[in-house]
Each structure stands twice: as structure tokens, then as C-alpha cells.
XYZ file of C-alpha atoms in Angstrom:
716
model
C 122.094 150.008 256.190
C 125.858 149.675 256.356
C 127.576 152.707 254.811
C 129.355 152.027 251.542
C 132.635 153.804 250.840
C 134.059 154.139 247.345
C 137.691 153.488 246.656
C 139.562 156.230 244.835
C 139.687 154.125 241.682
C 135.955 153.483 241.716
C 135.205 157.135 242.434
C 137.284 158.195 239.443
C 135.301 155.881 237.191
C 132.055 157.336 238.506
C 132.868 160.808 237.244
C 131.645 160.064 233.736
C 130.856 157.486 231.105
C 133.471 157.048 228.409
C 132.486 157.112 224.760
C 131.428 153.717 223.483
C 131.803 151.895 220.192
C 131.026 148.425 218.922
C 133.406 145.535 219.414
C 133.093 143.019 216.552
C 131.837 139.694 217.880
C 131.088 141.083 221.345
C 127.345 140.407 221.128
C 126.808 143.926 219.814
C 127.666 145.518 223.161
C 129.378 148.912 223.214
C 132.553 148.971 225.285
C 134.328 151.507 227.423
C 137.306 153.050 225.629
C 138.892 153.768 229.007
C 139.073 150.020 229.763
C 142.267 148.585 228.262
C 140.841 145.061 228.474
C 137.461 145.620 226.846
C 138.658 143.719 223.766
C 138.326 140.543 225.823
C 134.547 140.920 225.543
C 134.925 139.846 221.895
C 133.654 136.322 222.619
C 135.361 134.354 219.841
C 137.704 136.937 218.384
C 141.073 135.635 217.206
C 143.051 137.899 219.526
C 140.832 137.026 222.473
C 141.034 133.254 222.009
C 144.795 133.478 221.509
C 145.055 135.052 224.958
C 142.654 132.484 226.450
C 144.680 129.598 225.008
C 147.860 131.088 226.436
C 146.309 131.285 229.915
C 144.998 127.725 229.608
C 148.358 126.424 228.427
C 150.095 128.086 231.364
C 147.587 127.074 234.038
C 146.467 123.538 233.198
C 149.926 121.948 233.545
C 150.272 123.545 236.977
C 147.027 122.042 238.255
C 147.357 118.720 236.450
C 150.819 118.332 238.010
C 149.384 118.403 241.532
C 150.094 114.868 242.813
C 146.445 114.266 243.682
C 145.033 115.414 240.307
C 144.767 112.034 238.560
C 143.073 110.461 241.566
C 140.741 113.441 241.884
C 139.709 113.141 238.235
C 139.070 109.403 238.558
C 137.034 109.955 241.721
C 134.926 112.692 240.145
C 134.279 110.693 236.987
C 133.340 107.601 238.993
C 130.716 109.539 240.940
C 129.379 111.461 237.953
C 129.021 108.425 235.681
C 128.112 105.774 238.244
C 125.388 103.373 237.109
C 124.269 103.243 240.733
C 122.947 106.816 240.639
C 119.210 107.257 241.039
C 117.652 107.925 237.623
C 115.751 111.180 238.203
C 112.054 110.661 237.410
C 109.654 112.819 235.426
C 106.068 111.550 235.333
C 104.086 111.773 232.095
C 100.931 109.701 232.022
C 101.753 106.064 232.759
C 105.489 106.493 232.294
C 108.517 107.788 234.138
C 110.873 109.618 231.777
C 114.566 110.088 232.520
C 117.660 111.601 230.935
C 120.766 109.569 231.730
C 124.496 110.109 231.281
C 127.258 107.671 232.118
C 130.712 106.658 230.916
C 129.287 104.878 227.870
C 126.748 107.613 227.098
C 128.628 110.850 227.632
C 125.993 113.098 226.026
C 123.165 110.968 227.325
C 120.091 108.844 226.701
C 116.467 109.964 226.862
C 114.429 106.992 228.023
C 111.266 105.884 229.805
C 109.898 103.097 231.965
C 106.439 102.195 233.200
C 105.652 103.795 236.552
C 104.908 100.382 238.052
C 108.352 99.020 237.197
C 110.104 102.201 238.289
C 108.187 102.462 241.585
C 109.043 98.812 242.222
C 112.721 99.682 242.089
C 113.411 97.814 238.837
C 112.762 100.161 235.908
C 112.582 98.611 232.451
C 114.066 101.284 230.225
C 112.941 101.942 226.697
C 115.503 104.094 224.866
C 113.868 106.995 223.045
C 116.850 109.067 221.875
C 120.609 108.499 222.034
C 122.209 111.956 221.952
C 125.709 110.567 221.378
C 124.492 108.685 218.297
C 122.597 111.770 217.112
C 125.733 113.919 217.376
C 127.676 111.409 215.316
C 124.933 110.981 212.703
C 124.308 114.704 212.243
C 127.832 116.001 212.837
C 126.551 118.523 215.407
C 127.810 119.169 218.945
C 124.341 118.636 220.418
C 123.787 118.966 224.157
C 120.452 117.865 225.642
C 118.205 120.707 226.806
C 115.052 118.765 227.658
C 111.718 117.827 226.146
C 108.106 118.970 226.495
C 105.220 116.783 225.345
C 101.740 117.393 223.978
C 98.746 116.250 226.077
C 97.396 112.762 225.279
C 99.874 112.388 222.423
C 103.139 110.722 221.476
C 104.517 114.037 220.198
C 107.180 115.990 222.057
C 109.438 118.939 221.363
C 113.055 117.953 221.954
C 115.416 120.872 222.628
C 119.099 120.598 221.733
C 121.792 123.238 222.072
C 125.120 123.625 220.347
C 127.861 123.089 222.904
C 125.586 123.721 225.888
C 124.608 127.348 225.268
C 121.236 128.662 226.492
C 120.066 129.057 222.891
C 118.687 125.856 221.408
C 116.888 124.208 218.505
C 113.503 122.554 219.142
C 112.388 119.652 216.941
C 109.208 117.572 217.046
C 109.805 113.976 218.068
C 107.552 110.907 218.250
C 108.131 108.725 221.286
C 106.293 105.869 219.559
C 108.451 105.795 216.409
C 111.519 107.067 218.315
C 112.293 109.478 215.500
C 111.991 113.129 214.639
C 108.751 113.859 212.819
C 109.229 114.570 209.132
C 107.557 117.894 208.360
C 106.842 118.416 212.062
C 107.371 121.479 214.243
C 110.916 122.870 214.117
C 112.105 126.016 215.880
C 115.466 127.358 214.675
C 118.220 128.158 217.169
C 117.317 130.895 219.642
C 116.739 131.553 223.307
C 113.091 130.503 223.282
C 110.104 128.839 224.927
C 107.331 126.706 223.454
C 104.251 125.282 225.209
C 101.763 122.759 223.809
C 98.137 123.927 223.654
C 97.134 120.694 221.932
C 98.778 118.213 219.576
C 98.559 120.667 216.679
C 99.131 124.017 218.404
C 102.046 125.672 220.183
C 102.478 128.930 222.072
C 105.908 130.085 220.912
C 108.197 132.838 222.184
C 111.327 133.046 220.040
C 113.453 135.384 217.957
C 110.934 136.566 215.360
C 113.424 138.942 213.748
C 114.653 142.479 214.314
C 113.090 144.206 217.312
C 111.564 141.112 218.949
C 114.216 140.316 221.567
C 114.626 142.089 224.888
C 117.741 143.916 225.984
C 118.458 140.799 228.064
C 118.492 138.687 224.904
C 115.168 136.846 225.335
C 111.930 137.000 223.296
C 109.097 139.350 224.265
C 106.604 138.351 221.557
C 104.380 135.258 221.984
C 102.552 133.739 219.014
C 100.211 130.819 218.382
C 101.604 128.416 215.791
C 99.304 125.897 214.112
C 100.557 122.716 212.503
C 100.836 122.916 208.734
C 101.492 126.659 208.636
C 104.875 128.358 208.282
C 106.412 129.682 211.480
C 106.382 133.153 209.926
C 102.572 133.020 209.771
C 102.110 132.275 213.480
C 99.367 134.459 214.986
C 100.449 137.110 217.538
C 99.042 136.573 221.031
C 101.059 138.973 223.179
C 103.792 141.573 222.809
C 105.812 142.901 225.718
C 108.523 145.570 225.728
C 112.242 145.492 224.850
C 113.125 146.468 228.425
C 111.279 143.437 229.827
C 113.307 140.337 230.696
C 111.165 138.026 228.555
C 107.688 136.765 227.711
C 106.539 133.149 227.429
C 103.481 130.996 227.030
C 102.601 128.519 229.789
C 100.174 125.628 229.525
C 98.968 123.225 232.211
C 96.948 120.151 231.260
C 94.512 118.772 233.832
C 91.760 116.195 233.386
C 91.541 116.721 229.644
C 91.464 120.515 229.959
C 94.215 122.934 228.997
C 94.866 126.075 231.030
C 96.839 128.578 228.956
C 98.710 131.624 230.242
C 101.153 134.245 229.048
C 103.829 135.422 231.449
C 105.441 138.813 230.993
C 108.616 139.079 233.066
C 109.055 142.832 233.495
C 112.122 142.285 235.687
C 113.876 139.213 237.016
C 111.527 139.207 240.018
C 108.390 140.950 238.736
C 105.952 139.129 236.467
C 102.563 139.987 235.016
C 100.444 136.892 234.363
C 97.623 136.730 231.810
C 95.026 133.969 231.589
C 93.739 132.832 228.205
C 89.964 132.554 228.579
C 87.132 132.455 226.076
C 87.239 136.242 225.741
C 90.992 136.453 225.180
C 93.814 137.328 227.572
C 92.861 138.540 231.042
C 95.416 140.113 233.353
C 95.277 138.260 236.664
C 95.093 140.323 239.879
C 98.016 138.618 241.637
C 101.005 140.794 242.634
C 104.022 141.009 240.367
C 106.272 139.336 242.908
C 104.578 135.953 242.945
C 105.589 132.535 241.591
C 103.308 130.366 239.442
C 103.261 126.963 241.173
C 100.446 124.752 239.808
C 96.725 124.291 239.138
C 94.380 122.538 241.595
C 90.641 122.168 240.839
C 90.658 125.150 238.498
C 92.584 127.292 240.996
C 95.943 128.852 240.303
C 98.389 128.228 243.168
C 100.866 131.070 243.645
C 103.703 131.616 246.102
C 103.737 135.255 247.221
C 107.052 137.092 247.231
C 105.392 140.246 248.599
C 102.410 141.111 250.784
C 99.068 141.148 248.955
C 95.824 142.807 249.958
C 92.944 141.471 247.849
C 89.161 141.643 248.246
C 89.489 142.753 251.867
C 91.959 140.018 252.915
C 95.650 140.499 253.675
C 98.048 137.769 252.561
C 101.651 137.798 253.751
C 104.891 137.528 251.845
C 105.820 133.833 251.655
C 102.214 132.547 251.731
C 100.740 130.053 249.302
C 97.447 131.370 247.887
C 94.847 129.868 245.533
C 93.133 132.090 242.944
C 89.978 130.753 241.280
C 90.270 131.127 237.510
C 86.466 131.069 237.282
C 85.391 133.873 239.622
C 88.782 135.378 240.658
C 88.226 134.809 244.374
C 91.255 133.956 246.497
C 91.953 131.855 249.587
C 94.937 131.125 251.799
C 96.495 127.693 251.320
C 99.512 127.717 253.668
C 101.327 130.356 255.755
C 104.895 129.604 256.929
C 106.311 131.076 260.140
C 109.339 133.395 260.187
C 111.829 130.492 260.321
C 110.181 128.610 257.454
C 110.259 129.047 253.686
C 108.157 127.368 251.020
C 110.447 126.158 248.237
C 107.923 124.838 245.731
C 104.488 123.263 245.447
C 103.279 120.547 243.083
C 99.807 119.122 242.539
C 98.608 115.569 242.231
C 95.019 114.670 241.360
C 93.902 114.829 244.997
C 96.288 117.136 246.902
C 98.944 119.820 246.821
C 102.415 118.901 248.097
C 104.877 121.466 249.445
C 108.645 121.447 249.892
C 109.334 123.383 253.077
C 112.479 124.587 254.811
C 112.309 124.884 258.595
C 115.562 126.360 259.971
C 117.165 125.168 256.714
C 115.953 121.592 257.329
C 113.636 120.021 254.776
C 110.054 118.795 255.212
C 107.242 117.761 252.874
C 103.624 118.726 253.574
C 100.438 117.381 252.011
C 97.662 119.983 251.703
C 94.065 119.067 250.931
C 91.172 121.533 250.415
C 87.967 121.335 252.439
C 84.960 123.434 253.452
C 86.937 124.993 256.322
C 90.126 125.635 254.375
C 93.190 123.587 253.613
C 94.385 120.831 255.944
C 98.134 120.268 256.320
C 99.780 116.913 257.030
C 103.551 116.500 257.427
C 104.813 113.405 255.641
C 106.909 110.849 257.502
C 110.401 111.316 256.051
C 113.889 111.413 257.640
C 114.877 114.619 259.438
C 117.795 117.059 259.290
C 118.353 116.910 255.563
C 116.911 118.046 252.264
C 113.466 116.899 251.140
C 112.512 117.329 247.486
C 109.489 116.621 245.337
C 111.148 114.496 242.682
C 108.149 114.124 240.344
C 104.390 114.652 240.375
C 101.575 114.678 237.813
C 98.334 116.577 238.345
C 96.335 113.718 236.825
C 97.701 111.025 239.179
C 97.323 110.660 242.972
C 100.901 109.464 243.588
C 104.275 111.170 243.494
C 107.971 110.617 244.134
C 109.928 112.363 246.895
C 113.568 112.220 247.906
C 115.646 112.762 251.033
C 119.383 113.423 251.323
C 121.965 115.145 253.494
C 125.691 115.806 253.255
C 126.407 112.387 254.748
C 123.291 110.387 253.824
C 122.924 109.394 250.176
C 119.739 110.207 248.296
C 116.807 107.928 248.952
C 113.805 107.991 246.614
C 110.290 107.327 247.944
C 106.971 106.637 246.253
C 103.986 108.061 248.101
C 100.245 107.596 247.718
C 97.782 108.702 250.390
C 96.047 105.354 250.129
C 99.054 103.047 250.296
C 101.512 105.277 252.166
C 105.255 105.818 251.806
C 107.510 103.198 250.212
C 111.236 103.317 249.517
C 111.966 102.869 245.817
C 115.750 102.971 245.608
C 118.733 104.546 247.324
C 122.032 105.911 246.130
C 125.041 103.956 247.374
C 127.557 105.727 249.559
C 130.305 107.310 247.459
C 132.568 107.838 250.447
C 132.943 106.557 254.015
C 130.972 108.965 256.207
C 131.169 106.865 259.379
C 133.550 109.352 261.014
C 132.171 112.494 259.343
C 130.062 114.957 261.295
C 127.916 117.856 260.126
C 127.208 120.750 262.481
C 124.941 123.740 262.003
C 126.401 126.908 263.505
C 125.736 130.654 263.445
C 127.924 133.703 262.957
C 127.093 137.313 263.793
C 127.281 139.596 260.763
C 128.365 143.242 260.754
C 124.823 144.498 261.458
C 124.153 141.943 264.208
C 122.164 139.474 262.088
C 122.699 135.825 263.000
C 123.683 133.889 259.865
C 123.609 130.073 259.859
C 126.163 127.830 258.216
C 127.009 124.120 258.013
C 130.424 122.610 258.835
C 131.311 119.165 257.481
C 134.473 117.271 258.376
C 135.940 114.205 260.000
C 135.427 114.257 263.740
C 139.127 114.101 264.560
C 139.916 116.805 261.972
C 137.398 119.192 263.527
C 138.633 118.377 267.016
C 142.253 119.038 266.023
C 141.407 122.314 264.262
C 143.619 124.321 261.888
C 142.220 122.305 258.987
C 142.290 123.037 255.251
C 138.788 124.453 254.731
C 136.650 125.330 251.713
C 133.810 127.773 252.335
C 131.039 127.876 249.733
C 128.589 130.727 249.202
C 126.127 132.168 246.712
C 123.844 134.754 248.331
C 121.478 135.830 245.585
C 118.350 135.340 243.502
C 116.374 133.719 246.353
C 118.383 130.489 245.927
C 119.010 128.600 249.198
C 122.257 126.712 249.747
C 121.230 123.320 251.078
C 123.243 120.368 252.453
C 122.635 117.938 249.591
C 124.397 114.637 248.925
C 124.153 114.517 245.134
C 121.351 116.668 243.644
C 123.103 118.951 241.137
C 126.648 117.564 240.835
C 127.932 120.804 239.327
C 127.384 122.656 242.599
C 130.116 122.784 245.236
C 127.762 121.804 248.088
C 127.483 118.309 246.622
C 128.234 116.056 249.607
C 129.187 113.014 247.536
C 131.932 114.789 245.600
C 133.086 116.984 248.484
C 133.068 114.019 250.852
C 135.046 111.811 248.496
C 137.454 114.379 247.082
C 138.008 116.769 250.006
C 136.687 115.668 253.393
C 138.160 112.173 252.998
C 141.538 113.838 252.497
C 141.280 115.722 255.784
C 139.596 118.857 254.517
C 136.558 120.693 255.894
C 133.586 121.905 253.846
C 131.472 124.892 254.940
C 128.110 125.913 253.430
C 127.160 129.542 254.007
C 123.461 130.489 254.273
C 124.081 134.183 253.691
C 121.460 136.807 252.915
C 120.407 137.092 249.316
C 119.410 133.420 249.296
C 116.029 131.899 250.037
C 116.750 129.982 253.237
C 114.198 132.033 255.196
C 111.930 133.158 252.394
C 111.673 136.379 250.385
C 112.727 138.681 253.243
C 116.113 136.914 253.522
C 116.617 137.534 249.817
C 115.467 141.158 249.845
C 117.817 141.969 252.721
C 120.752 141.868 250.261
C 119.209 143.392 247.149
C 120.742 146.328 245.279
C 122.107 148.920 247.751
C 122.208 146.213 250.437
C 124.406 143.760 248.488
C 127.248 144.375 250.926
C 125.242 142.505 253.564
C 125.761 139.247 251.664
C 129.497 139.909 251.567
C 129.536 140.854 255.260
C 127.689 137.633 256.117
C 130.260 135.538 254.262
C 133.149 137.369 255.913
C 131.525 136.903 259.336
C 131.396 133.143 258.797
C 135.048 133.115 257.698
C 136.049 135.027 260.822
C 133.922 132.711 262.961
C 135.706 129.661 261.528
C 139.057 131.226 262.351
C 137.994 132.361 265.838
C 136.691 128.869 266.645
C 139.950 127.275 265.514
C 138.424 125.324 262.649
C 140.988 126.836 260.297
C 143.414 129.728 259.799
C 143.752 132.282 256.978
C 146.623 130.275 255.550
C 144.360 127.254 255.174
C 141.017 128.872 254.362
C 139.720 128.855 250.813
C 136.400 129.916 249.313
C 134.413 128.901 246.268
C 131.496 130.356 244.328
C 130.187 130.453 240.794
C 128.017 132.851 238.770
C 126.535 135.210 241.386
C 128.776 133.291 243.781
C 131.649 134.248 241.485
C 130.766 137.880 242.172
C 130.914 137.007 245.871
C 134.393 135.536 245.366
C 135.481 138.657 243.472
C 134.310 140.751 246.413
C 136.275 138.535 248.821
C 139.358 138.960 246.634
C 139.151 142.755 246.732
C 137.686 143.308 250.209
C 139.379 140.695 252.413
C 142.297 139.042 250.618
C 143.920 138.615 254.040
C 141.302 136.032 255.047
C 141.886 133.520 252.260
C 144.703 131.453 250.815
C 142.584 130.311 247.863
C 139.607 131.703 245.937
C 137.847 129.588 243.286
C 136.009 132.088 241.047
C 133.674 130.320 238.619
C 131.778 131.765 235.585
C 131.700 135.032 237.526
C 130.195 138.485 237.347
C 133.153 140.815 237.826
C 132.702 144.117 235.965
C 129.480 145.361 237.530
C 129.586 148.616 235.548
C 129.217 146.503 232.402
C 127.190 143.476 233.503
C 123.864 144.808 232.204
C 125.342 145.418 228.734
C 126.551 141.845 228.273
C 124.358 138.880 227.258
C 121.596 138.218 229.813
C 122.904 140.799 232.267
C 120.101 143.317 231.726
C 117.682 140.817 233.283
C 119.480 141.103 236.646
C 119.020 144.824 237.250
C 116.324 143.913 239.794
C 118.985 142.076 241.790
C 121.966 144.420 241.533
C 120.680 147.804 240.404
C 121.255 149.861 237.262
C 124.803 151.201 236.773
C 123.445 153.849 234.382
C 121.610 155.528 237.281
C 124.191 157.649 239.186
C 123.033 156.803 242.718
C 122.891 153.090 241.878
C 126.221 153.221 240.078
C 127.659 154.583 243.332
C 126.677 151.600 245.483
C 127.562 149.142 242.690
C 130.969 150.775 242.318
C 131.604 150.353 246.025
C 131.869 146.576 245.625
C 132.329 145.826 241.896
C 135.430 143.605 241.890
C 136.807 144.878 238.583
C 136.716 148.521 239.646
C 138.180 147.744 243.077
C 141.184 145.684 242.013
C 144.399 147.362 243.156
C 147.981 146.964 241.995
C 149.107 147.516 245.594
C 147.048 144.710 247.186
C 148.456 141.347 248.244
C 146.029 138.854 246.680
C 145.966 135.081 247.099
C 146.468 133.179 243.831
C 142.915 132.699 242.510
C 141.592 130.005 240.180
C 139.309 131.602 237.585
C 137.210 129.558 235.154
C 134.565 130.262 232.538
C 133.177 128.929 229.248
C 133.449 130.458 225.794
C 129.916 129.167 225.079
C 128.399 130.725 228.185
C 125.632 132.896 226.755
C 124.267 133.869 230.164
C 127.217 135.331 232.087
C 129.635 136.775 229.541
C 133.100 135.147 229.613
C 134.544 138.644 229.353
C 134.057 139.046 233.112
C 136.491 136.243 233.941
C 138.886 137.232 231.170
C 139.102 140.863 232.270
C 139.716 139.822 235.874
C 142.627 137.664 234.713
C 143.983 140.382 232.423
C 143.906 143.045 235.113
C 145.675 140.774 237.612
C 148.232 139.982 234.921
C 148.810 143.699 234.340
C 149.652 144.044 238.048
C 152.135 141.188 237.805
C 149.936 139.056 240.092
C 149.800 135.292 239.741
C 146.550 133.483 238.920
C 145.324 130.218 237.398
C 142.789 130.250 234.571
C 140.708 127.734 232.627
C 138.221 128.443 229.866
C 136.277 125.618 228.265
C 135.273 126.245 224.652
C 131.826 124.715 225.207
C 129.512 124.006 228.076
C 127.257 127.027 228.497
C 126.740 128.638 231.891
C 127.491 125.355 233.646
C 130.987 125.589 232.199
C 130.830 121.988 230.925
C 128.902 120.111 228.222
C 129.158 116.526 229.499
C 130.182 114.479 232.520
C 133.798 114.041 231.400
C 134.229 117.805 231.145
C 132.531 118.254 234.504
C 134.855 115.650 236.047
C 137.857 117.504 234.649
C 136.727 120.887 235.936
C 135.871 119.437 239.346
C 139.279 117.767 239.547
C 140.970 121.043 238.605
C 139.103 122.850 241.375
C 139.989 120.356 244.097
C 143.574 120.071 242.816
C 143.753 123.851 243.181
C 142.584 123.640 246.791
C 144.973 120.762 247.531
C 147.775 122.900 246.108
C 146.859 126.095 247.928
C 145.598 124.755 251.257
C 147.383 121.427 251.684
C 150.671 122.552 250.143
C 150.968 119.777 247.568
C 152.745 120.817 244.366
C 154.862 119.117 241.740
C 158.327 120.523 241.124
C 159.807 120.869 237.630
C 162.058 117.829 238.154
C 159.025 115.687 239.059
C 159.693 115.610 242.789
C 156.846 116.308 245.182
C 156.683 119.315 247.488
C 154.450 119.148 250.594
């Protein structure tokens, strides 16, 4: 393990814990009196929002004055609201359901089509709920959070949040009448989960009152709620502990049967799973580090995140295993090699399908059980891209899969073992990729580990070198960074937006597959946990240095971008290697790692970062925590920092305190805080287009040297 050295400032803070008191409006979290900026944790306090507005009013004109800004906004909005996008499918019975947002439906439409019409490439949409119309009718700032439906019924629970926060309201809805059910199930606003047992019964985990929410802000009590009874009379099923992350009910409906479970998340990565049988809840013998995938023929399919020895058989970390819910026997389903990683598995009525990464390239595998074990068949899909299971239903034999890469738009396929693979529809190209190349390279990290990364740019730009370059990284929570074309448009590795807005302008995009992610399975993630977090930072730095050594770019033209855990990564780059970067885009970040576990959902991430209340863990956290390592004497690049007031996952105080501390040093920075939008930082496509345009305008300004002078003239 690489030795971690504390700065003098961090060491001074480690000598003791200052007295704490409550900050009104700061989610009930005590703050450190020694921190002059702790008042910024008061989420919607008058003084806090006055400061936020001042930063916004100073920063937005600077970025909006970049000559390219208007074009960047138009380009982002065109991609994000294009009618030509593939409507993402979700199979329920004989229908494909979809949630759709475009320029005319900013908040979105919930709709459905018959599978036959959708699979034929010409869906016939039936509108179920217009969220824009609902907002207007009810005078609420509703943001769609999804829907879950009862088995063999027209009843669904529709979840809506105020402004995009994680907390939501759940209301029973009839897809036949296209209306909320009068006198139906309603769950008041909370961070919560609800699962249908049958049309008249829910398993509910919500805020039941004082003492029922974990320190992370999620419920730990699960109850059974019957139709026609008050929510307060729901029958207790399970009670966890306040120090858990959360508890939730899970139901899977197969062939007319309901399989019910309760999941107790003791930490972010450790779960205890209980099965609801005739004799009540039974604790299942699977290890705590295992992911619930699906049910096949009465067998629970789990993805192991740790080795498991059970009934005389050893199963390896990363394996798929089936556990019989009848006699509790287990069997191996699929074992990846050391360069492969199972991403997810989904069942149809006759097989189990697996998303697989092989050297960070996607494949799909069909697994079928037999007397001699499970037989694997690789499906015929394009290579060197990302393969995803788009939608599957355990009561149907068919499913939808997709393929994409940074340069190849998403293509959706319909597959049935009997009829084979058929293309359904394809996304149009949002930018001209005819002269764009994507290369996979490797850098050597500080401890000798080879770390892969992708480089995307025009051929002549890469050949010329010294190009404006944006390097993206995340490095945490087992999440792989994949070369997608569209997928989640809020993520920086989106090839459509990056290709249109950056690469087409002569920029280079780099995706960093650093440790902490899931590119090579659980071991790749565990290599950067807790005391080893510096490895993720070292990996990112090694890629930056590799790009410079190979002539792709120079420090004066290299920028980096990350959000959430990736925002922590950017904070570490700011404090550890400011000499490497001319621009750092720090989104909805974790910054004060001595306080992260006291704010909002932060306590749920102790399994990732460690506990700052334990002295030896506080020591290694303090070695890299950006807030504690900021220095008035350092020469920092001008960062762009953004967050959301409504983010109830990562506290906006992190971003605010970073800005305030830089301001106290007299350092320049750019800042944007959206008043709604949750952890994504935006609540609709227009807001997302604006934030995306601000980010690329920032990079154009910092790396391409385009600014607007006060007299309106352009400076290049």
C-alpha cells in the first residue's frame, strides 16, 4: 500500500474534534465550530442562499459570455430532446412502457405500446400520464421518479418527487382509467420503497415516525400494508438498526407466484437477505457481499462480491450462483475469468441473460440450465462497444438488448431463441464521426498496476497532438466507466454530447478506467477502498501524465471532469496535482471528508471511504480530503463547481464550502447551484442542457482560450 502523508493542516485537524452544535436547517447535523464555513451547510438558510445567489450572479455571465455558449446550449438541447432518440423499453406483460421527455414535454410523458408494435419498430403510444399537465393542474413541482405495478393488475404506484430530490410521494394509479385511484394507496413524501405482494398488499419501508430512519436518512422498518387500512396500522414485518443503511421489501412475480424478500443493507456493500416463506422470514445463507439478480425456476440468482464456501463447494468472487429457495442447495451458473466482469443478469421464461465486460468490451451471454450444469452461448452482437440488457420479463421468452460505442449510435435489438436477433430501431448520428477514432490505451500507476483508458478524438487532432483534452473519471462504488454513445445523458462519457460539443470542435475526450470502479469485477473496486483510496487518485494522475508524455496534450490544455464520487476525485486533483490541469469541473462533489458521514446520505458510504470518527481511519481520510488539504499558498487552476440545493444525497454544503474556502484565499473560481434537480443537479432536459452547455463553455474558455471581453470583443 502506498504510504499516505498528512499535510500540516490536516494533521492539526486530527488532534481533536471541536465541540458541535445544531445548525438550523442543516438537516439536523452538528457542525464543527472551528470551521468558519460550516454555516453553508444550512441548506436553504437565508444567509446561505444569499451567498449562493451572489456566486451564481458572478459566474453565470462569465460562462454565458463565452462565444460558443449559445451554440453549445442549442446543441445539447437538440440531442437531449430529439424525437429520434430510442424510447427506452420496460416490459410489463404484453406492453412496453416508456418515460419520455422532449422539447414539448419537458417533465415527461409516461406511456405504453404493445410489444408487437414496439418490436416492429413502429410503437403505437398510449399516453398514461402527462407530468407537465399534472404539475400545472396540481401546482406542484413534480419530477418523475418511476412506477411499479401490481401483478396481473392495472394498478401501479407512481412516484413523484418535489424538484427532483430523492424523497418522493407514491400514489396509486390505474393504467386503464389513466387516473389516480380515489381512496387508493398513498405514501406521503419520504425516502422510501414499496413492493407489490398482490393487488391489495404492499411491503412498505418509509418514515414511520421518530426513530425509524437510519443515520443515512433511509427507512429501516418494513411493514405489510393491506388495502382499506390506514398506513399507521400496517403490520410490522422486519426492523433493522439505525446504523444500517436501509431496509426494503422486494417482490418478484413469476408464473403467477410471488417471491417476497426483505433486504437489510447493513452497509453500502453488505446486505442480509431474508426470504418470506410459509413459516415467516428465513435468513438466506448467501454472503453479505452479494447482489440479488433475479429468480429462475424457483432459484435465486446472486452475483458474488466475495468468495463463498457453502456445503463443501467453493465459489469465487465475481461468480453467478443459483440458490434453490426450496431446499437451499446451490450451484454455479457462470464464472468469469480475471479480465471479465459480470455487470448484471436478467431472466426470461426460458433462460438467464448476462451483461459481461471482457477487457472493458461488452458481450451478452445466454445461459440455460441442464442436467450437467448451465450452458453458455454468446449472442451475435457488434463488438468493441457496450452491450446492455434493455428490458426483460421473467414470464416471456424474448428480451431487448442494445449496443453502442463512443462513435456508433445506440442500436436496439429484439431477441428470441426461436426467431433469433432482429434490429428494432437505431439512434441517428448526432455528430459526424467519420474522422473520429477511439483508442484503448494503458498507463502505469504508482504501484505498477496497468490502468486502461479510452482516447477519443479526430484523427488529425490526435496526430497533431497538444490538443485541448477533457479527462473523465469516477473510481468508486463498483461503477465501471464505459464508452457509451447516449445511455445516461447526464454523464460526461456520453459520446453523442461529447462528440457534438467537444470532439467536433477539435477537443479530445478521455475515459479513465481507474480502480474503485467495476471494470474488472469486485477486486478492481476493492483495490481502492478506504485506506487504499489514493490508488484511484494515483491511477487518474498516471493517465494524465501518460497523455502528456505521449503528446496528446499539455498541462495548459488538459482539463478533468467528475461528479459525485468523481467530484471527490476532482477535489483530490485540485489539491494534489494542480500543476497538471488547466481546468477542473467539480460536480455535486464530496469535499469535506471529515463531515461527509454527518450530512444527508453520507453515513451509508462509510463502507467505501471509512469512518472519520475512528482515529486511524480519520488519518487516511485526512490525507486526501480536499477540504482539509486546500492551501492558501497553492497555485490552483480556476475550477468550475456546481451543485443543487435540492440534492438530498450529497449535501450541497460540500461544494459551497469548497467555493468559500477558495474565496477566502483570494482564488478565482466559477460556481453554479441549481435550486432544484436532486443529485443529478437538474430536474428536466432544459436544465440539463443548460448545465451541460455551462460545462463545455467552461472547457472552451479554459482550454481553447475563448473568452468574451467587457466591450463585447472576442479574445482567443
